[in-house]
Amino acid sequence: MLPDEGATEGMSGKWYCKEKINLEETKGKISYEYTGETKEIAGLKCQQVKVISKDSDGKEESELIYVTKELGPKVCQTYYPGLDAFPMEFPMELGEMSVTLQVTEVLKGKASQMDLMVESGYEELPQEDFIDYIKRLFGAMGQGAEDGGDDDDM
């Protein structure tokens, strides 16, 4: 359980976030361009993709990610709807903070339904609360955007 707003003591626990997306809403707002750059991530050949998206005002933004087709298509509809490959490295904005997530290990074999279930002891946490939690935690440690620290330190 999260402590009251502003408090940092007792900030511990196990959480998971769920987010529903409307794929119809994203049509025409996101496009993908393969750049031709490649690199190996977790033993798999990955291709660089430029993701181009439009915000609600029609302003274009872009980011570079690395994907592989060796793990199957169309598996990341939350962040990259319609992408025909699996994201292996991508940036993520957590409020005012930016981090890069990268796959470090791929275990080959089939996953059972049990493997995909959330373990007991985890609490569902809305994404906004999770972002607030991370901001407060890093702010308490003297890092992050709130006190002018470098977001790359995370």
XYZ file of C-alpha atoms in Angstrom:
154
model
C 0.000 0.000 0.000
C 1.230 3.485 -0.845
C 1.656 6.048 1.957
C -0.261 9.324 1.953
C 0.624 11.923 -0.673
C 3.944 13.593 0.084
C 5.073 10.864 2.490
C 8.000 8.634 1.603
C 8.279 6.396 4.691
C 6.852 2.954 4.200
C 7.087 3.103 0.417
C 7.402 -0.580 -0.257
C 5.318 -3.361 -1.655
C 4.555 -5.309 -4.793
C 2.431 -3.733 -7.512
C 1.338 -4.248 -11.069
C -0.265 -1.748 -13.435
C -2.989 -2.427 -15.992
C -3.881 -0.108 -18.800
C -6.664 -0.439 -21.349
C -6.087 0.970 -24.799
C -8.438 1.621 -27.666
C -6.709 0.409 -30.847
C -9.186 2.305 -33.018
C -8.112 5.524 -31.293
C -4.465 4.977 -32.271
C -5.032 4.274 -35.984
C -3.246 6.822 -38.144
C -1.514 8.375 -35.127
C 1.474 6.004 -35.010
C 3.728 4.853 -37.838
C 6.913 2.773 -37.941
C 9.979 3.144 -40.171
C 12.779 0.548 -40.128
C 16.103 2.447 -40.292
C 18.366 -0.422 -41.406
C 20.455 -0.252 -38.201
C 20.822 -3.536 -36.303
C 22.313 -4.751 -33.037
C 22.188 -7.836 -30.854
C 20.141 -7.716 -27.659
C 19.880 -10.740 -25.346
C 21.290 -12.945 -28.104
C 18.705 -11.915 -30.710
C 19.173 -9.845 -33.871
C 17.291 -6.587 -33.466
C 16.393 -3.863 -35.924
C 16.118 -0.173 -35.139
C 12.703 1.348 -35.757
C 11.756 5.008 -35.773
C 8.371 5.361 -34.112
C 6.502 8.446 -35.279
C 3.434 9.496 -33.342
C 1.090 12.457 -33.346
C -0.177 14.058 -30.168
C -3.730 15.367 -29.775
C -2.700 18.659 -31.419
C -1.278 16.844 -34.472
C 2.341 17.597 -33.502
C 4.731 14.808 -34.552
C 7.097 13.213 -32.064
C 9.532 10.387 -32.710
C 11.659 7.911 -30.801
C 14.043 5.127 -31.727
C 13.464 1.592 -30.486
C 14.972 -1.827 -31.228
C 12.742 -4.772 -32.092
C 13.057 -8.413 -33.065
C 10.800 -10.556 -35.198
C 12.258 -13.721 -33.653
C 9.780 -13.588 -30.741
C 6.585 -13.122 -32.719
C 4.606 -10.230 -34.152
C 2.064 -7.869 -32.644
C 2.774 -8.585 -29.013
C 3.108 -5.070 -27.613
C -0.180 -3.355 -28.356
C 0.022 -1.139 -25.262
C 3.020 0.977 -26.218
C 3.375 0.231 -29.936
C -0.024 -0.718 -31.404
C 0.258 -2.366 -34.805
C 4.008 -2.967 -34.517
C 4.942 -6.169 -36.357
C 7.790 -7.141 -33.999
C 8.644 -7.455 -30.303
C 10.201 -4.378 -28.602
C 13.587 -5.278 -27.084
C 14.800 -1.766 -26.174
C 12.703 1.363 -25.835
C 12.506 4.622 -23.916
C 9.762 5.212 -21.355
C 8.603 8.454 -19.817
C 7.615 8.274 -16.152
C 6.165 11.708 -15.584
C 9.112 14.061 -15.979
C 11.649 11.211 -15.873
C 12.948 9.197 -18.798
C 14.385 5.669 -18.673
C 15.387 3.128 -21.314
C 14.134 -0.427 -20.865
C 16.081 -3.282 -22.453
C 15.523 -7.030 -22.479
C 18.490 -8.720 -20.804
C 17.545 -12.390 -21.113
C 15.238 -14.501 -23.268
C 14.250 -17.934 -22.024
C 13.271 -20.167 -24.933
C 10.269 -22.446 -24.655
C 6.525 -22.147 -24.341
C 4.929 -20.103 -21.573
C 1.973 -21.631 -19.785
C -1.043 -19.636 -18.632
C 0.322 -19.976 -15.074
C 3.566 -18.295 -16.149
C 1.586 -15.271 -17.305
C -0.501 -14.827 -14.160
C 0.324 -12.198 -11.563
C 1.632 -13.857 -8.409
C -0.320 -13.523 -5.186
C 0.707 -10.671 -2.927
C 0.705 -8.033 -5.674
C -1.632 -5.054 -5.531
C -3.087 -3.471 -8.672
C -1.926 0.126 -8.912
C -3.226 2.701 -11.395
C -0.479 3.924 -13.718
C -0.830 7.523 -12.473
C -0.255 6.387 -8.869
C 2.815 4.391 -9.904
C 4.306 7.424 -11.678
C 3.608 9.573 -8.595
C 5.212 6.918 -6.380
C 8.393 6.837 -8.484
C 8.621 10.642 -8.517
C 8.257 10.822 -4.736
C 10.762 8.043 -4.167
C 13.455 9.573 -6.362
C 12.688 13.042 -5.014
C 13.267 11.737 -1.475
C 16.615 10.330 -2.595
C 17.588 13.722 -4.009
C 17.331 12.558 -7.615
C 14.968 13.194 -10.463
C 13.264 16.077 -12.148
C 11.620 17.588 -9.067
C 14.875 18.865 -7.561
C 16.749 19.536 -10.793
C 18.639 16.231 -10.655
C 19.660 14.277 -13.741
C 16.950 11.839 -14.819
C 19.588 9.585 -16.370
C 20.816 8.666 -12.877
C 17.904 6.250 -12.547
